[in-house]
Amino acid sequence: MSDFSQAVYAMVRRVPPGRVVSYGDVAALLGRPRAARGVGWALSALGEEHDVPWWRVIGGRGEITLRSPDVSPALQRALLEAEGVEFDAAGRVDWAKVRWDGES
DNA sequence: GGCTTGACGCTTA
DNA sequence: GTAAGCGCCAAGC
């Protein structure tokens, strides 16, 4: 496991319930503003054994963007809704409201 | 060391 | 507002 992936997991673990962050934001917090793809790759590499709330990481527009067959967008939406994150008719969250800026 | 793939993002048309 | 293209970074082969 590379330092970058480890840093990604550590950062995601810091995301409090009811808040979400974009791949680009996580990358930016790690010092790589353009490494959104790298963040996505790291999360896609997550195994069964982990305590990383990956569902709190969504696309830059506040919309869920998944590619993994093991996880459906509906599941991620359900997990977020369970934490108090509301979705609008377009399937997007109240970005300005639930966006985590890196502070506890 | 170089090419390909992928949970992304921004710019331009 | 939607669609397509280019650029970004990390990991696997």
mmCIF file with all atom_site columns, N, CA and C (backbone and C1' of nucleotides) in Angstrom, chain A residues 37 40 43 60 66-67, chain B residues 5-10:
data_model
loop_
_atom_site.group_PDB
_atom_site.id
_atom_site.type_symbol
_atom_site.label_atom_id
_atom_site.label_alt_id
_atom_site.label_comp_id
_atom_site.label_asym_id
_atom_site.label_entity_id
_atom_site.label_seq_id
_atom_site.pdbx_PDB_ins_code
_atom_site.Cartn_x
_atom_site.Cartn_y
_atom_site.Cartn_z
_atom_site.occupancy
_atom_site.B_iso_or_equiv
_atom_site.pdbx_formal_charge
_atom_site.auth_seq_id
_atom_site.auth_comp_id
_atom_site.auth_asym_id
_atom_site.auth_atom_id
_atom_site.pdbx_PDB_model_num
ATOM 1  N N     . ARG A 1 37 ? -8.310  11.422 -9.669  1.00 0.00 ? 37 ARG A N     1
ATOM 2  C CA    . ARG A 1 37 ? -8.320  10.051 -10.198 1.00 0.00 ? 37 ARG A CA    1
ATOM 3  C C     . ARG A 1 37 ? -7.544  9.133  -9.278  1.00 0.00 ? 37 ARG A C     1
ATOM 4  N N     . GLY A 1 40 ? -9.722  8.241  -6.426  1.00 0.00 ? 40 GLY A N     1
ATOM 5  C CA    . GLY A 1 40 ? -10.720 7.257  -6.846  1.00 0.00 ? 40 GLY A CA    1
ATOM 6  C C     . GLY A 1 40 ? -10.102 5.875  -6.967  1.00 0.00 ? 40 GLY A C     1
ATOM 7  N N     . LEU A 1 43 ? -9.607  4.355  -3.490  1.00 0.00 ? 43 LEU A N     1
ATOM 8  C CA    . LEU A 1 43 ? -10.856 3.879  -2.898  1.00 0.00 ? 43 LEU A CA    1
ATOM 9  C C     . LEU A 1 43 ? -11.336 2.605  -3.593  1.00 0.00 ? 43 LEU A C     1
ATOM 10 N N     . GLY A 1 60 ? -17.318 15.805 -7.822  1.00 0.00 ? 60 GLY A N     1
ATOM 11 C CA    . GLY A 1 60 ? -17.133 17.228 -7.579  1.00 0.00 ? 60 GLY A CA    1
ATOM 12 C C     . GLY A 1 60 ? -18.393 18.052 -7.694  1.00 0.00 ? 60 GLY A C     1
ATOM 13 N N     . LEU A 1 66 ? -19.990 6.342  -9.365  1.00 0.00 ? 66 LEU A N     1
ATOM 14 C CA    . LEU A 1 66 ? -19.344 5.065  -9.079  1.00 0.00 ? 66 LEU A CA    1
ATOM 15 C C     . LEU A 1 66 ? -19.118 4.253  -10.348 1.00 0.00 ? 66 LEU A C     1
ATOM 16 N N     . ARG A 1 67 ? -18.155 3.383  -10.295 1.00 0.00 ? 67 ARG A N     1
ATOM 17 C CA    . ARG A 1 67 ? -17.835 2.519  -11.431 1.00 0.00 ? 67 ARG A CA    1
ATOM 18 C C     . ARG A 1 67 ? -17.681 1.074  -10.981 1.00 0.00 ? 67 ARG A C     1
ATOM 19 P P     . DT  B 2 5  ? -6.422  0.289  -22.137 1.00 0.00 ? 5  DT  B P     1
ATOM 20 O "O5'" . DT  B 2 5  ? -6.772  0.453  -20.587 1.00 0.00 ? 5  DT  B "O5'" 1
ATOM 21 C "C5'" . DT  B 2 5  ? -6.549  -0.657 -19.702 1.00 0.00 ? 5  DT  B "C5'" 1
ATOM 22 C "C4'" . DT  B 2 5  ? -6.977  -0.297 -18.293 1.00 0.00 ? 5  DT  B "C4'" 1
ATOM 23 C "C3'" . DT  B 2 5  ? -8.328  0.431  -18.215 1.00 0.00 ? 5  DT  B "C3'" 1
ATOM 24 O "O3'" . DT  B 2 5  ? -9.112  -0.145 -17.172 1.00 0.00 ? 5  DT  B "O3'" 1
ATOM 25 C "C1'" . DT  B 2 5  ? -6.663  1.693  -17.102 1.00 0.00 ? 5  DT  B "C1'" 1
ATOM 26 P P     . DG  B 2 6  ? -10.659 0.190  -17.138 1.00 0.00 ? 6  DG  B P     1
ATOM 27 O "O5'" . DG  B 2 6  ? -10.690 1.202  -15.887 1.00 0.00 ? 6  DG  B "O5'" 1
ATOM 28 C "C5'" . DG  B 2 6  ? -10.249 0.746  -14.612 1.00 0.00 ? 6  DG  B "C5'" 1
ATOM 29 C "C4'" . DG  B 2 6  ? -10.369 1.860  -13.597 1.00 0.00 ? 6  DG  B "C4'" 1
ATOM 30 C "C3'" . DG  B 2 6  ? -11.629 2.719  -13.795 1.00 0.00 ? 6  DG  B "C3'" 1
ATOM 31 O "O3'" . DG  B 2 6  ? -12.326 2.884  -12.563 1.00 0.00 ? 6  DG  B "O3'" 1
ATOM 32 C "C1'" . DG  B 2 6  ? -9.694  4.088  -13.775 1.00 0.00 ? 6  DG  B "C1'" 1
ATOM 33 P P     . DA  B 2 7  ? -13.978 2.870  -12.845 1.00 0.00 ? 7  DA  B P     1
ATOM 34 O "O5'" . DA  B 2 7  ? -14.499 4.088  -11.975 1.00 0.00 ? 7  DA  B "O5'" 1
ATOM 35 C "C5'" . DA  B 2 7  ? -14.677 3.888  -10.647 1.00 0.00 ? 7  DA  B "C5'" 1
ATOM 36 C "C4'" . DA  B 2 7  ? -15.179 5.149  -9.984  1.00 0.00 ? 7  DA  B "C4'" 1
ATOM 37 C "C3'" . DA  B 2 7  ? -14.185 6.330  -9.928  1.00 0.00 ? 7  DA  B "C3'" 1
ATOM 38 O "O3'" . DA  B 2 7  ? -14.891 7.536  -10.123 1.00 0.00 ? 7  DA  B "O3'" 1
ATOM 39 C "C1'" . DA  B 2 7  ? -14.883 5.746  -7.781  1.00 0.00 ? 7  DA  B "C1'" 1
ATOM 40 P P     . DC  B 2 8  ? -14.761 8.417  -11.340 1.00 0.00 ? 8  DC  B P     1
ATOM 41 O "O5'" . DC  B 2 8  ? -13.620 9.465  -10.945 1.00 0.00 ? 8  DC  B "O5'" 1
ATOM 42 C "C5'" . DC  B 2 8  ? -13.369 9.892  -9.633  1.00 0.00 ? 8  DC  B "C5'" 1
ATOM 43 C "C4'" . DC  B 2 8  ? -12.820 11.305 -9.643  1.00 0.00 ? 8  DC  B "C4'" 1
ATOM 44 C "C3'" . DC  B 2 8  ? -13.878 12.370 -9.870  1.00 0.00 ? 8  DC  B "C3'" 1
ATOM 45 O "O3'" . DC  B 2 8  ? -13.597 13.512 -9.054  1.00 0.00 ? 8  DC  B "O3'" 1
ATOM 46 C "C1'" . DC  B 2 8  ? -12.266 12.501 -11.565 1.00 0.00 ? 8  DC  B "C1'" 1
ATOM 47 P P     . DG  B 2 9  ? -14.426 14.866 -9.235  1.00 0.00 ? 9  DG  B P     1
ATOM 48 O "O5'" . DG  B 2 9  ? -13.552 15.701 -10.273 1.00 0.00 ? 9  DG  B "O5'" 1
ATOM 49 C "C5'" . DG  B 2 9  ? -12.222 16.075 -9.904  1.00 0.00 ? 9  DG  B "C5'" 1
ATOM 50 C "C4'" . DG  B 2 9  ? -11.780 17.270 -10.723 1.00 0.00 ? 9  DG  B "C4'" 1
ATOM 51 C "C3'" . DG  B 2 9  ? -12.885 18.320 -10.871 1.00 0.00 ? 9  DG  B "C3'" 1
ATOM 52 O "O3'" . DG  B 2 9  ? -12.319 19.621 -10.748 1.00 0.00 ? 9  DG  B "O3'" 1
ATOM 53 C "C1'" . DG  B 2 9  ? -12.231 17.518 -13.019 1.00 0.00 ? 9  DG  B "C1'" 1
ATOM 54 P P     . DC  B 2 10 ? -13.246 20.913 -10.978 1.00 0.00 ? 10 DC  B P     1
ATOM 55 O "O5'" . DC  B 2 10 ? -12.640 21.544 -12.320 1.00 0.00 ? 10 DC  B "O5'" 1
ATOM 56 C "C5'" . DC  B 2 10 ? -11.230 21.663 -12.471 1.00 0.00 ? 10 DC  B "C5'" 1
ATOM 57 C "C4'" . DC  B 2 10 ? -10.883 22.155 -13.862 1.00 0.00 ? 10 DC  B "C4'" 1
ATOM 58 C "C3'" . DC  B 2 10 ? -11.735 23.342 -14.317 1.00 0.00 ? 10 DC  B "C3'" 1
ATOM 59 O "O3'" . DC  B 2 10 ? -10.927 24.322 -14.938 1.00 0.00 ? 10 DC  B "O3'" 1
ATOM 60 C "C1'" . DC  B 2 10 ? -11.959 21.531 -15.851 1.00 0.00 ? 10 DC  B "C1'" 1
#
